[in-house]
Structure formats: C-alpha cells, structure tokens
Tab-separated table of C-alpha atoms in Angstrom:
chain	number	residue	atom	x	y	z
H	27	MET	CA	23.676	-26.025	14.063
H	28	ALA	CA	21.504	-24.637	11.189
H	29	SER	CA	20.638	-20.920	11.711
H	30	GLY	CA	19.252	-18.685	9.052
H	31	ILE	CA	16.222	-17.959	6.849
H	32	LEU	CA	15.026	-20.279	4.077
H	33	ILE	CA	12.625	-18.848	1.597
H	34	VAL	CA	10.247	-21.579	0.602
H	35	ASP	CA	8.042	-21.637	-2.469
H	36	LYS	CA	5.198	-23.381	-0.573
H	37	PRO	CA	3.246	-25.910	-2.667
H	38	ALA	CA	-0.448	-26.090	-2.714
H	39	GLY	CA	-2.056	-28.527	-0.273
H	40	TRP	CA	0.530	-27.882	2.539
H	41	THR	CA	-0.148	-25.918	5.651
H	42	SER	CA	2.693	-23.515	6.751
H	43	MET	CA	3.206	-25.720	9.717
H	44	ASP	CA	3.390	-28.792	7.422
H	45	VAL	CA	6.418	-27.018	5.734
H	46	CYS	CA	8.033	-26.256	9.111
H	47	ALA	CA	7.597	-29.831	10.210
H	48	LYS	CA	9.200	-31.136	7.057
H	49	LEU	CA	12.181	-28.753	7.394
H	50	ARG	CA	12.653	-29.657	11.041
H	51	GLY	CA	13.345	-33.198	9.942
H	52	ILE	CA	15.591	-32.209	6.988
H	53	PHE	CA	17.680	-29.846	9.121
H	54	HIS	CA	17.472	-31.878	12.371
H	55	GLU	CA	16.688	-28.504	14.088
H	56	LYS	CA	13.780	-28.175	16.707
H	57	ARG	CA	13.719	-24.361	16.462
H	58	VAL	CA	11.789	-23.751	13.193
H	59	GLY	CA	9.169	-20.991	12.669
H	60	HIS	CA	7.524	-19.195	9.783
H	61	GLY	CA	6.982	-15.492	9.078
H	62	GLY	CA	3.371	-15.430	7.936
H	63	THR	CA	0.731	-18.097	7.547
H	64	LEU	CA	-0.431	-19.254	3.962
H	65	ASP	CA	-3.649	-21.142	3.546
H	66	PRO	CA	-3.201	-24.689	2.174
H	67	MET	CA	-4.562	-23.710	-1.247
H	68	ALA	CA	-2.062	-20.924	-1.560
H	69	THR	CA	1.408	-21.190	-2.944
H	70	GLY	CA	4.465	-18.916	-2.906
H	71	VAL	CA	6.875	-17.110	-0.584
H	72	LEU	CA	7.010	-18.515	2.877
H	73	PRO	CA	9.953	-17.251	4.921
H	74	VAL	CA	11.071	-20.053	7.349
H	75	PHE	CA	13.386	-19.251	10.211
H	76	MET	CA	15.885	-21.859	11.569
H	77	GLY	CA	17.774	-21.914	14.910
H	78	ARG	CA	18.709	-18.664	16.524
H	79	ALA	CA	17.126	-16.859	13.563
H	80	THR	CA	13.724	-17.797	14.862
H	81	ARG	CA	14.059	-14.716	17.083
H	82	ALA	CA	13.280	-12.752	13.903
H	83	VAL	CA	9.981	-14.098	13.108
H	84	GLU	CA	8.169	-11.289	14.842
H	85	PHE	CA	9.846	-8.796	12.417
H	86	ALA	CA	8.793	-10.837	9.285
H	87	GLU	CA	5.162	-11.142	10.527
H	88	LYS	CA	4.774	-7.338	10.745
H	89	SER	CA	6.034	-6.853	7.186
H	90	ASP	CA	4.078	-6.064	3.955
H	91	LYS	CA	3.126	-8.800	1.797
H	92	GLU	CA	2.308	-8.953	-2.027
H	93	TYR	CA	0.023	-11.427	-3.748
H	94	VAL	CA	-1.347	-12.425	-7.139
H	95	ALA	CA	-4.853	-13.753	-6.708
H	96	GLY	CA	-7.577	-15.145	-8.877
H	97	LEU	CA	-10.863	-13.093	-8.505
H	98	LYS	CA	-13.962	-15.257	-9.229
H	99	LEU	CA	-17.020	-13.163	-9.657
H	100	GLY	CA	-20.608	-14.469	-9.475
H	101	VAL	CA	-19.831	-17.121	-6.746
H	102	ILE	CA	-20.276	-16.716	-2.876
H	103	THR	CA	-18.813	-19.527	-0.719
H	104	ASN	CA	-18.774	-20.130	3.032
H	105	THR	CA	-14.841	-19.998	2.988
H	106	GLN	CA	-14.750	-16.932	0.673
H	107	ASP	CA	-12.568	-19.091	-1.792
H	108	THR	CA	-13.313	-21.825	-4.212
H	109	SER	CA	-12.308	-24.617	-1.761
H	110	GLY	CA	-15.529	-23.929	0.182
H	111	GLU	CA	-19.213	-24.778	-0.082
H	112	VAL	CA	-21.015	-22.732	-2.781
H	113	LEU	CA	-23.777	-20.661	-1.101
H	114	GLU	CA	-25.037	-18.676	-3.980
H	115	GLU	CA	-24.310	-18.038	-7.690
H	116	ARG	CA	-25.367	-14.933	-9.406
H	117	PRO	CA	-25.004	-13.672	-13.012
H	118	VAL	CA	-22.004	-11.349	-13.695
H	119	SER	CA	-22.527	-8.347	-15.968
H	120	ILE	CA	-19.896	-5.674	-15.456
H	121	ALA	CA	-19.593	-2.729	-17.694
H	122	GLY	CA	-16.234	-1.300	-18.666
H	123	GLY	CA	-14.493	0.300	-15.786
H	124	GLU	CA	-16.891	-0.947	-13.045
H	125	LEU	CA	-14.241	-3.320	-11.549
H	126	GLU	CA	-11.603	-0.599	-11.639
H	127	ALA	CA	-14.047	1.767	-9.859
H	128	ALA	CA	-14.732	-0.917	-7.249
H	129	LEU	CA	-10.905	-1.421	-6.782
H	130	GLU	CA	-10.519	2.245	-6.015
H	131	LYS	CA	-12.732	1.862	-3.025
H	132	PHE	CA	-10.471	-0.684	-1.497
H	133	ARG	CA	-7.109	1.118	-1.863
H	134	GLY	CA	-5.636	2.771	1.131
H	135	ASP	CA	-6.614	2.340	4.879
H	136	LEU	CA	-9.797	0.416	5.491
H	137	LEU	CA	-11.596	-1.767	8.131
H	138	GLN	CA	-11.868	-5.408	7.157
H	139	VAL	CA	-13.984	-7.922	8.912
H	140	PRO	CA	-11.942	-11.315	9.106
H	141	PRO	CA	-13.551	-14.428	7.744
H	142	MET	CA	-15.210	-17.056	9.934
H	143	TYR	CA	-12.779	-19.634	8.391
H	144	SER	CA	-9.616	-18.077	10.010
H	145	ALA	CA	-7.508	-18.919	13.043
H	146	ILE	CA	-8.399	-15.754	14.790
H	147	LYS	CA	-9.753	-16.476	18.387
H	148	ILE	CA	-12.991	-15.033	19.744
H	149	ASN	CA	-13.585	-15.572	23.440
H	150	GLY	CA	-10.761	-18.249	23.366
H	151	LYS	CA	-12.314	-20.123	20.367
H	152	LYS	CA	-10.696	-20.300	16.916
H	153	LEU	CA	-13.246	-19.000	14.369
H	154	TYR	CA	-12.708	-21.881	11.905
H	155	GLU	CA	-13.650	-24.302	14.690
H	156	LEU	CA	-16.927	-22.528	15.269
H	157	ALA	CA	-17.500	-22.264	11.553
H	158	ARG	CA	-17.181	-25.987	11.066
H	159	LYS	CA	-20.012	-26.416	13.681
H	160	GLY	CA	-22.157	-24.101	11.478
H	161	ARG	CA	-21.917	-21.271	13.931
H	162	GLU	CA	-21.205	-17.660	13.023
H	163	VAL	CA	-20.202	-14.952	15.470
H	164	GLU	CA	-19.716	-11.249	15.278
H	165	ARG	CA	-16.163	-10.357	14.369
H	166	PRO	CA	-14.727	-6.810	15.020
H	167	ALA	CA	-13.379	-5.143	11.934
H	168	ARG	CA	-9.602	-4.622	11.848
H	169	PRO	CA	-7.665	-1.947	10.326
H	170	VAL	CA	-5.572	-3.002	7.132
H	171	THR	CA	-3.824	-1.099	4.327
H	172	ILE	CA	-3.998	-1.837	0.746
H	173	LYS	CA	-1.028	-0.332	-0.811
H	174	CYS	CA	-1.481	-1.556	-4.347
H	175	LEU	CA	-4.507	-3.105	-5.926
H	176	GLU	CA	-4.608	-3.719	-9.748
H	177	ILE	CA	-5.912	-5.896	-12.417
H	178	VAL	CA	-3.257	-8.057	-14.042
H	179	ASP	CA	-5.374	-10.151	-16.516
H	180	GLN	CA	-8.722	-11.231	-17.271
H	181	GLN	CA	-10.061	-14.699	-18.274
H	182	GLY	CA	-13.579	-14.538	-19.429
H	183	ASP	CA	-16.346	-12.336	-17.999
H	184	SER	CA	-16.085	-13.624	-14.363
H	185	LEU	CA	-12.490	-14.394	-13.720
H	186	TYR	CA	-9.761	-11.871	-13.108
H	187	THR	CA	-6.094	-11.924	-11.789
H	188	ILE	CA	-5.338	-9.186	-9.422
H	189	ARG	CA	-2.134	-8.012	-7.727
H	190	VAL	CA	-2.355	-6.942	-4.051
H	191	ARG	CA	0.285	-5.419	-1.816
H	192	CYS	CA	-0.949	-5.022	1.711
H	193	SER	CA	-0.304	-4.765	5.386
H	194	LYS	CA	-0.136	-7.527	8.010
H	195	GLY	CA	-3.348	-9.200	8.657
H	196	THR	CA	-5.028	-8.557	5.381
H	197	TYR	CA	-7.237	-11.414	4.129
H	198	ILE	CA	-7.208	-11.658	0.319
H	199	ARG	CA	-10.023	-14.011	0.461
H	200	THR	CA	-12.158	-11.399	2.247
H	201	LEU	CA	-11.015	-8.658	-0.218
H	202	CYS	CA	-12.269	-10.902	-3.086
H	203	HIS	CA	-15.533	-11.467	-1.262
H	204	ASP	CA	-15.958	-7.854	-0.538
H	205	LEU	CA	-15.215	-6.800	-3.993
H	206	GLY	CA	-17.896	-9.118	-5.237
H	207	GLN	CA	-20.324	-7.456	-2.685
H	208	ALA	CA	-19.379	-4.055	-3.949
H	209	LEU	CA	-20.133	-5.189	-7.447
H	210	ASP	CA	-23.592	-6.739	-6.458
H	211	CYS	CA	-22.689	-10.059	-8.067
H	212	GLY	CA	-20.728	-11.738	-5.239
H	213	GLY	CA	-17.272	-13.081	-5.482
H	214	CYS	CA	-14.504	-15.267	-3.936
H	215	MET	CA	-10.882	-16.081	-4.282
H	216	ALA	CA	-10.096	-18.776	-6.975
H	217	SER	CA	-6.234	-18.888	-6.435
H	218	LEU	CA	-3.562	-17.187	-4.404
H	219	ARG	CA	0.295	-16.989	-4.903
H	220	ARG	CA	2.288	-14.909	-2.519
H	221	THR	CA	5.059	-13.119	-4.444
H	222	MET	CA	6.671	-11.176	-1.632
H	223	ALA	CA	6.921	-11.326	2.206
H	224	ALA	CA	9.462	-9.745	4.598
H	225	GLY	CA	11.234	-8.130	1.624
H	226	PHE	CA	11.816	-11.561	0.061
H	227	THR	CA	10.541	-12.521	-3.460
H	228	LEU	CA	9.947	-15.689	-5.448
H	229	GLU	CA	13.568	-15.185	-6.850
H	230	ASP	CA	14.850	-15.888	-3.398
H	231	ALA	CA	12.676	-18.970	-2.932
H	232	VAL	CA	13.401	-22.676	-3.278
H	233	THR	CA	11.145	-25.673	-3.503
H	234	LEU	CA	11.005	-28.377	-0.960
H	235	GLU	CA	12.106	-30.822	-3.663
H	236	GLN	CA	15.227	-28.574	-4.128
H	237	VAL	CA	15.873	-28.581	-0.334
H	238	GLN	CA	15.525	-32.342	-0.162
H	239	ALA	CA	17.976	-32.901	-3.197
H	240	ALA	CA	20.450	-30.508	-1.821
H	241	GLU	CA	23.778	-32.092	-0.750
H	242	ASP	CA	23.997	-29.421	1.972
H	243	PRO	CA	20.635	-27.935	2.711
H	244	ALA	CA	22.337	-25.491	5.147
H	245	ALA	CA	24.002	-23.803	2.173
H	246	LEU	CA	20.503	-22.755	1.096
H	247	LEU	CA	20.047	-20.632	4.284
H	248	LEU	CA	20.037	-16.730	3.972
H	249	PRO	CA	21.762	-14.863	6.840
H	250	VAL	CA	19.350	-13.334	9.333
H	251	ASP	CA	20.653	-9.865	8.710
H	252	ARG	CA	18.976	-10.093	5.249
H	253	LEU	CA	15.741	-9.217	7.008
H	254	PHE	CA	16.937	-5.741	8.031
H	255	PRO	CA	18.285	-3.857	5.006
H	256	ASP	CA	16.442	-0.729	6.196
H	257	ARG	CA	18.644	-0.364	9.332
H	258	LYS	CA	22.086	1.187	9.108
H	259	LYS	CA	25.104	-0.970	9.672
H	260	LEU	CA	27.140	-0.398	12.777
H	261	VAL	CA	30.442	-2.270	13.522
H	262	LEU	CA	31.231	-2.170	17.262
H	263	PRO	CA	34.599	-1.792	18.920
H	264	SER	CA	35.550	-4.923	21.084
H	265	ALA	CA	34.812	-3.297	24.310
H	266	VAL	CA	31.289	-2.182	23.248
H	267	GLU	CA	30.547	-5.540	21.546
H	268	LYS	CA	31.415	-7.163	25.066
H	269	LYS	CA	28.717	-5.004	26.539
H	270	ILE	CA	26.087	-5.725	24.021
H	271	ARG	CA	26.782	-9.390	24.388
H	272	ASN	CA	26.267	-9.206	28.118
H	273	GLY	CA	22.960	-7.349	27.658
H	274	MET	CA	24.230	-4.017	28.945
H	275	THR	CA	23.670	-0.589	27.588
H	276	ALA	CA	26.648	1.032	25.777
H	277	VAL	CA	27.253	4.810	25.748
H	278	LEU	CA	27.890	6.136	22.306
H	279	PRO	CA	27.274	9.867	22.552
H	280	GLU	CA	28.185	10.491	18.739
H	281	LEU	CA	25.676	7.954	17.477
H	282	ASP	CA	22.485	9.235	15.613
H	283	GLN	CA	19.125	8.141	16.971
H	284	GLY	CA	17.594	5.133	15.268
H	285	GLU	CA	17.926	1.351	14.938
H	286	TYR	CA	20.977	-0.315	13.642
H	287	ARG	CA	22.160	-3.684	12.394
H	288	VAL	CA	25.135	-4.356	14.821
H	289	TYR	CA	28.160	-6.426	13.841
H	290	SER	CA	31.344	-7.424	15.611
H	291	GLN	CA	34.748	-6.590	14.236
H	292	ASP	CA	34.956	-9.976	12.539
H	293	GLY	CA	31.650	-9.270	10.713
H	294	THR	CA	29.373	-11.511	12.870
H	295	PHE	CA	25.813	-10.231	13.062
H	296	LEU	CA	25.100	-9.658	16.616
H	297	ALA	CA	21.815	-7.787	17.103
H	298	VAL	CA	19.359	-5.144	16.140
H	299	CYS	CA	19.879	-2.308	18.412
H	300	ARG	CA	18.414	1.199	19.156
H	301	ALA	CA	20.332	4.257	19.715
H	302	LYS	CA	18.655	7.061	21.719
H	303	GLY	CA	20.155	9.985	23.787
H	304	GLY	CA	23.724	8.701	23.223
H	305	LYS	CA	22.896	5.191	24.530
H	306	LEU	CA	22.824	1.961	22.469
H	307	THR	CA	20.416	-0.777	23.805
H	308	THR	CA	19.527	-4.132	22.270
H	309	VAL	CA	16.272	-4.715	20.598
H	310	LYS	CA	16.836	-8.314	19.675
H	311	SER	CA	20.057	-10.206	19.738
H	312	PHE	CA	20.981	-12.919	17.180
H	313	PHE	CA	24.394	-14.241	18.176
H	314	GLU	CA	24.588	-17.810	19.514
H	315	VAL	CA	24.864	-18.068	23.311
C-alpha cells in the first residue's frame, strides 16, 4: 500500500482537491490529503499525503509558506485577484521608495481580514457561498506573520513581482489588496506560485504528468519523516519500541525534554514522541497497524 508524501507542482486551473482525487485514482489509495490549499489560479508546491502518512497533514498545515506573487496596482476586484470582477480602476503614480515603504508596514505580526471569497465559515456558512449571492459579512481579523516581504521584479509602472514568506492562514490576495489600499491606488493579485510549504521546495516537486508517466509512481513518494527534520532522532530498544507500538508510556529518565523522531532498531520510522519528566509519550504514530 502506498504511504508517504508526494510534492506536487500544482498546475493552474486545478483545485487542491482535484489533485488529491487524481492521485487517489493513480495510487489506488483512498487515504489522500493535502497540506495547505492552493486556489485554482495558483501553481507550485502542494504536499500530498498518502496512506498512513495522512496522519501528518496537521503538521504540514501549521508550517510556514513561501510564495512569489504578481502584484497588480491600480485595479480592485471582488475576489482580490485578477480572476474576479473589476470593481474599480485607478491611476498609478508611485514615487521611488513608496512601494518599499508600504511593504515595511506589512512585515512582522499583523491582523488580516480574510477575503469574502474564501472557504472560512461564518455562522456555519462558507464565505465564498455568501459572496456568490452578493452578500458581504463582517469578518474578524486574524493574526498572521509576514516573515519576508520583498520586491523581486518590476514589469511596467503597475505590475510587480513580490516574494512573501508567511505563517499559516495568510492570504496573499488580501496582502496585495491591502498594499494597494495603503498606496491609495488599489491593487490585486495577478499571479501566485508557491515555492515552499512544510519545508519542501519546487526542487522536491513533480508534475502530475511525471506521476502519470512513472513506471512505479510509489517510487516518487518521500518518507513521512522528511517532514520532521527539526526533531532529534531517537532509536528505541526493542522493549521500549513494543510499549510505543502499544500506545503506552515509556520511562526513559536519561532522555532530554523535547520532541523526537522515533525509530525502531531496523530503521522503521514509528512516531513523533514527546519526552518530559523522564517519560516518553506518543504525539502521533506513523507505523502501519
């Protein structure tokens, strides 16, 4: 049975769930999930988890992401990107340094109001469903962190390429919209390519065409422990391994406090475990049962 992580370079026009459905058919595996939604117009790094590895999706979703985005100034749309209806067009006249000064305001911790065209639920209703009916509701601002925000390139007076590294839950569409508001000319997102998610980059990614053409698609899967390079490696004695496999707490008084990648004597990745007070408990197990 297929188990592991496939880093897909998602094509434009596909939803993240479309990709999962396609891979479900290729791998003949019902347990398929992704680690962070990409809008249909977006491309790039989409970590997809197969089989027992789907237990790691929650860790991937919490991770930082990095994007290269097109920032289109002078245009405001209802979706905050160029796929939507144009609501307003304004002239763009930005003096040198104005955009950089605006970017500085958005670096670090900030509160971001999510867009109406999103899957966030308010009172049990998805925002995009309300938006399609022409309704707009108040959305509470959510804390996000922009760890890197820089200009990569400029194409004319109103189109820029920016690089963004950010925390979970950051909407790049909204960032582009808000930058336009800060510059008093309006703005939206013209393109989006995710270059990093869950520590994986485009160098790790394969296209759907490559997966379909592969003689053995399972050979493209990365082991699930690749998701946890920041945890120390711990190889368990057989007696302790048995306890972990049975969901028990193991007493290891000499072990430093913290989380570990835990392996069996034969190198099988078993679990992410937490050591505290000389006791080792399982955070999430990954061995087949």
